[in-house]
Tab-separated table of C-alpha atoms in Angstrom:
chain	number	residue	atom	x	y	z
A	1481	ASP	CA	83.894	99.170	101.499
A	1482	ALA	CA	85.783	100.775	98.993
A	1483	ASP	CA	87.368	104.336	99.796
A	1484	VAL	CA	86.894	105.236	96.105
A	1485	THR	CA	83.614	104.026	94.869
A	1486	GLN	CA	82.464	104.350	91.235
A	1487	THR	CA	79.194	103.627	89.839
A	1488	PRO	CA	78.398	101.818	87.125
A	1489	ARG	CA	80.880	99.594	87.041
A	1490	ASN	CA	79.985	98.749	83.430
A	1491	ARG	CA	77.624	100.622	81.066
A	1492	ILE	CA	76.604	100.324	77.367
A	1493	THR	CA	74.851	103.262	76.043
A	1494	LYS	CA	73.875	104.556	72.617
A	1495	THR	CA	75.282	107.047	70.460
A	1496	GLY	CA	73.892	110.226	71.293
A	1497	LYS	CA	72.953	109.258	74.710
A	1498	ARG	CA	73.646	111.448	78.105
A	1499	ILE	CA	75.334	109.512	80.490
A	1500	MET	CA	76.523	110.446	84.045
A	1501	LEU	CA	79.289	108.570	85.714
A	1502	GLU	CA	79.531	108.850	89.745
A	1503	CYS	CA	82.004	108.726	91.849
A	1504	SER	CA	82.175	109.230	95.879
A	1505	GLN	CA	84.935	108.808	98.112
A	1506	THR	CA	85.371	108.047	102.312
A	1507	LYS	CA	88.745	109.080	102.444
A	1508	GLY	CA	88.239	113.057	103.249
A	1509	HIS	CA	90.256	114.217	100.494
A	1510	ASP	CA	89.588	117.444	98.818
A	1511	ARG	CA	91.102	116.742	95.146
A	1512	MET	CA	89.386	114.449	92.904
A	1513	TYR	CA	90.065	113.366	89.346
A	1514	TRP	CA	88.671	112.097	86.084
A	1515	TYR	CA	90.803	110.083	83.970
A	1516	ARG	CA	90.394	107.895	81.341
A	1517	GLN	CA	92.364	104.985	80.061
A	1518	ASP	CA	92.716	103.413	76.600
A	1519	PRO	CA	94.978	100.790	75.076
A	1520	GLY	CA	98.322	102.030	74.669
A	1521	LEU	CA	97.772	105.487	75.487
A	1522	GLY	CA	97.705	105.166	79.395
A	1523	LEU	CA	95.526	106.994	81.704
A	1524	ARG	CA	94.530	110.863	80.711
A	1525	LEU	CA	93.309	113.413	82.468
A	1526	ILE	CA	89.454	114.817	81.522
A	1527	TYR	CA	89.043	117.154	84.814
A	1528	TYR	CA	90.160	117.667	88.137
A	1529	SER	CA	88.707	119.607	91.053
A	1530	PHE	CA	91.080	120.814	94.142
A	1531	ASP	CA	87.708	121.352	96.030
A	1532	VAL	CA	84.126	121.787	96.208
A	1533	LYS	CA	84.078	125.561	93.958
A	1534	ASP	CA	87.181	124.639	91.758
A	1535	ILE	CA	86.778	122.642	88.652
A	1536	ASN	CA	89.672	122.721	85.932
A	1537	LYS	CA	90.097	121.159	82.640
A	1538	GLY	CA	92.504	118.013	81.732
A	1539	GLU	CA	94.131	117.401	78.553
A	1540	ILE	CA	91.023	115.788	76.749
A	1541	SER	CA	88.229	117.569	78.460
A	1542	ASP	CA	85.981	117.975	75.108
A	1543	GLY	CA	82.942	116.528	75.242
A	1544	TYR	CA	82.257	115.938	78.840
A	1545	SER	CA	81.648	118.016	81.747
A	1546	VAL	CA	81.885	117.518	85.748
A	1547	SER	CA	79.785	118.681	88.829
A	1548	ARG	CA	81.137	118.441	92.095
A	1549	GLN	CA	78.064	118.054	94.393
A	1550	ALA	CA	80.134	117.611	97.658
A	1551	GLN	CA	83.783	117.162	98.737
A	1552	ALA	CA	83.057	113.685	98.673
A	1553	LYS	CA	81.380	113.250	95.245
A	1554	PHE	CA	82.494	114.159	91.647
A	1555	SER	CA	80.557	113.212	88.301
A	1556	LEU	CA	81.273	112.827	84.790
A	1557	SER	CA	78.987	113.556	82.491
A	1558	LEU	CA	79.267	112.774	78.771
A	1559	GLU	CA	76.293	114.971	77.174
A	1560	SER	CA	76.237	113.083	73.931
A	1561	ALA	CA	78.125	109.881	73.828
A	1562	ILE	CA	80.117	108.928	70.588
A	1563	PRO	CA	81.467	105.600	70.017
A	1564	ASN	CA	85.579	107.096	70.511
A	1565	GLN	CA	84.478	107.800	74.273
A	1566	THR	CA	84.623	104.196	74.927
A	1567	ALA	CA	87.169	103.441	77.219
A	1568	LEU	CA	87.762	102.353	80.720
A	1569	TYR	CA	87.290	105.714	83.143
A	1570	PHE	CA	88.832	106.041	86.434
A	1571	CYS	CA	87.927	108.277	89.454
A	1572	ALA	CA	90.774	109.434	91.796
A	1573	THR	CA	91.240	111.272	95.064
A	1574	SER	CA	94.216	113.084	96.997
A	1575	ASP	CA	95.163	115.238	99.490
A	1576	SER	CA	96.281	118.513	99.472
A	1577	GLY	CA	98.535	118.206	102.581
A	1578	ALA	CA	102.444	119.011	101.734
A	1579	GLY	CA	104.439	115.827	100.537
A	1580	SER	CA	101.235	113.948	99.613
A	1581	THR	CA	99.754	114.188	96.420
A	1582	GLU	CA	99.368	110.540	95.983
A	1583	ALA	CA	96.223	109.385	93.898
A	1584	PHE	CA	93.741	106.751	95.081
A	1585	PHE	CA	92.151	105.275	92.386
A	1586	GLY	CA	88.302	103.785	92.208
A	1587	GLN	CA	88.035	100.099	90.456
A	1588	GLY	CA	86.836	101.711	87.188
A	1589	THR	CA	84.154	102.025	84.941
A	1590	ARG	CA	84.222	100.600	81.507
A	1591	LEU	CA	81.738	102.583	79.374
A	1592	THR	CA	80.757	101.201	75.599
A	1593	VAL	CA	79.211	103.533	73.393
A	1594	VAL	CA	77.813	101.903	70.365
B	1283	ALA	CA	104.231	121.393	82.091
B	1284	GLN	CA	105.378	118.216	83.100
B	1285	SER	CA	105.346	114.951	80.973
B	1286	VAL	CA	106.236	111.429	81.268
B	1287	THR	CA	107.793	109.083	78.691
B	1288	GLN	CA	107.842	105.403	79.605
B	1289	LEU	CA	110.437	103.710	76.971
B	1290	GLY	CA	109.216	100.369	75.656
B	1291	SER	CA	105.174	99.388	75.806
B	1292	HIS	CA	106.007	95.603	76.528
B	1293	VAL	CA	108.723	94.182	78.495
B	1294	SER	CA	109.467	90.376	78.709
B	1295	VAL	CA	111.601	88.765	81.314
B	1296	SER	CA	112.124	85.398	82.510
B	1297	GLU	CA	110.866	84.453	86.036
B	1298	GLY	CA	113.893	85.371	88.420
B	1299	ALA	CA	115.448	87.645	85.961
B	1300	LEU	CA	115.941	91.574	86.762
B	1301	VAL	CA	113.324	93.872	85.948
B	1302	LEU	CA	113.801	97.301	84.833
B	1303	LEU	CA	111.151	99.415	83.648
B	1304	ARG	CA	111.934	102.843	82.330
B	1305	CYS	CA	111.149	106.199	82.944
B	1306	ASN	CA	111.798	109.610	82.203
B	1307	TYR	CA	110.083	112.966	83.193
B	1308	SER	CA	109.913	116.693	82.116
B	1309	SER	CA	109.402	118.826	85.159
B	1310	SER	CA	109.954	122.687	85.449
B	1311	VAL	CA	109.802	122.498	89.074
B	1312	PRO	CA	111.539	119.316	91.427
B	1313	PRO	CA	108.922	116.969	90.748
B	1314	TYR	CA	107.243	114.003	92.797
B	1315	LEU	CA	107.336	110.808	91.029
B	1316	PHE	CA	105.127	107.669	91.227
B	1317	TRP	CA	105.037	104.147	89.847
B	1318	TYR	CA	101.657	102.778	89.770
B	1319	VAL	CA	100.806	98.934	89.043
B	1320	GLN	CA	97.399	97.676	87.208
B	1321	TYR	CA	96.731	93.847	87.236
B	1322	PRO	CA	94.369	92.556	84.891
B	1323	ASN	CA	90.563	94.059	85.403
B	1324	GLN	CA	91.731	95.795	88.162
B	1325	GLY	CA	92.353	99.701	89.297
B	1326	LEU	CA	95.380	101.151	89.965
B	1327	GLN	CA	97.721	100.152	92.945
B	1328	LEU	CA	100.520	102.568	93.979
B	1329	LEU	CA	103.951	100.925	93.986
B	1330	LEU	CA	106.167	103.524	95.352
B	1331	LYS	CA	106.805	107.414	95.535
B	1332	TYR	CA	109.425	109.806	95.357
B	1333	THR	CA	108.622	113.082	97.076
B	1334	SER	CA	112.076	114.937	97.544
B	1335	ALA	CA	113.247	112.673	100.548
B	1336	ALA	CA	115.659	110.049	99.389
B	1337	THR	CA	116.544	109.528	96.022
B	1338	LEU	CA	116.532	105.632	96.511
B	1339	VAL	CA	112.409	104.660	97.077
B	1340	LYS	CA	111.481	100.757	98.014
B	1341	GLY	CA	108.218	100.060	97.498
B	1342	ILE	CA	105.642	96.853	97.976
B	1343	ASN	CA	106.413	93.204	96.172
B	1344	GLY	CA	110.092	93.982	96.144
B	1345	PHE	CA	110.339	96.640	93.870
B	1346	GLU	CA	112.461	100.039	93.784
B	1347	ALA	CA	112.899	102.890	92.045
B	1348	GLU	CA	116.135	105.640	91.778
B	1349	PHE	CA	115.742	109.264	91.501
B	1350	LYS	CA	118.060	110.982	89.000
B	1351	LYS	CA	118.075	114.503	88.517
B	1352	SER	CA	120.885	115.029	86.323
B	1353	GLU	CA	119.131	112.183	83.881
B	1354	THR	CA	115.480	113.194	84.504
B	1355	SER	CA	114.911	109.627	85.179
B	1356	PHE	CA	112.943	107.353	87.598
B	1357	HIS	CA	113.637	103.965	86.497
B	1358	LEU	CA	111.630	101.115	88.188
B	1359	THR	CA	113.274	97.756	89.157
B	1360	LYS	CA	113.165	94.318	90.699
B	1361	PRO	CA	116.207	92.261	91.251
B	1362	SER	CA	114.236	89.041	90.750
B	1363	ALA	CA	110.906	88.794	88.775
B	1364	HIS	CA	108.113	86.636	89.597
B	1365	MET	CA	105.024	85.205	87.299
B	1366	SER	CA	102.772	87.243	89.525
B	1367	ASP	CA	104.456	90.827	88.726
B	1368	ALA	CA	103.096	90.538	85.077
B	1369	ALA	CA	101.023	93.487	84.852
B	1370	GLU	CA	100.695	96.969	83.279
B	1371	TYR	CA	102.922	99.517	84.949
B	1372	PHE	CA	102.522	103.316	85.032
B	1373	CYS	CA	104.872	105.959	85.667
B	1374	ALA	CA	103.351	109.348	86.855
B	1375	VAL	CA	104.465	112.913	87.625
B	1376	SER	CA	103.178	115.682	89.450
B	1377	GLU	CA	104.585	119.357	90.163
B	1378	GLY	CA	105.682	118.535	93.768
B	1379	GLN	CA	104.484	121.124	96.177
B	1380	ALA	CA	102.523	122.798	93.636
B	1381	GLY	CA	100.398	119.888	93.864
B	1382	THR	CA	99.328	119.388	90.020
B	1383	ALA	CA	96.902	116.714	88.853
B	1384	LEU	CA	99.224	113.487	87.996
B	1385	ILE	CA	100.304	113.126	84.554
B	1386	PHE	CA	100.660	109.486	83.573
B	1387	GLY	CA	102.803	107.960	81.079
B	1388	LYS	CA	101.710	105.751	78.508
B	1389	GLY	CA	102.303	102.338	80.288
B	1390	THR	CA	104.856	99.421	80.000
B	1391	THR	CA	103.152	95.850	80.095
B	1392	LEU	CA	105.389	93.541	82.137
B	1393	SER	CA	105.316	89.758	80.871
B	1394	VAL	CA	107.224	87.215	82.985
B	1395	SER	CA	107.811	83.777	81.333
B	1396	SER	CA	108.635	80.686	83.195
């Protein structure tokens, strides 16, 4: 089983709908992240959480919200989806130990908003 | 805040030729630097990382990178390209011991021709 699991893997939704992307991890890491990938733009940070009670905005948080339900679970919500939120979304985790910070990624969720 | 610039969105080489992918970073504190690879329709896989130890870092699949503080660079090289190296490569930075979230460059697509 994958260490970082994202569900669903693919989703098509309509403009204005609320949608939640889920991420769970078995690595025991305390830090979790959501990124979106667009062609030519690389990966951009949406939100990140360094522990269950810590939520931080990334560079492109507008239109998104997150919930850290447990150390192992971090979900991303689009309250009212719009077409320019069509992208590939990645969840990642990392450990807080000194000398680490390497991020481990899920397989991604391809979201299409029509 | 830290940032990453990858020079060249697309690099093409012949099989057996040297691969050089360029990355320059900006960070107000000693950085941790990473190279990730993404094969088509897959997630991101860590190639190598620099975390303030040896400046020449060796990674998987014959890749290596050298941290040059004076040039604020962390270029990725491989002496001899293989067809299987065709992928997208991302450079990323975090603020070292502060353990901030990874910030990614826009990526470089490597094409390898026979």
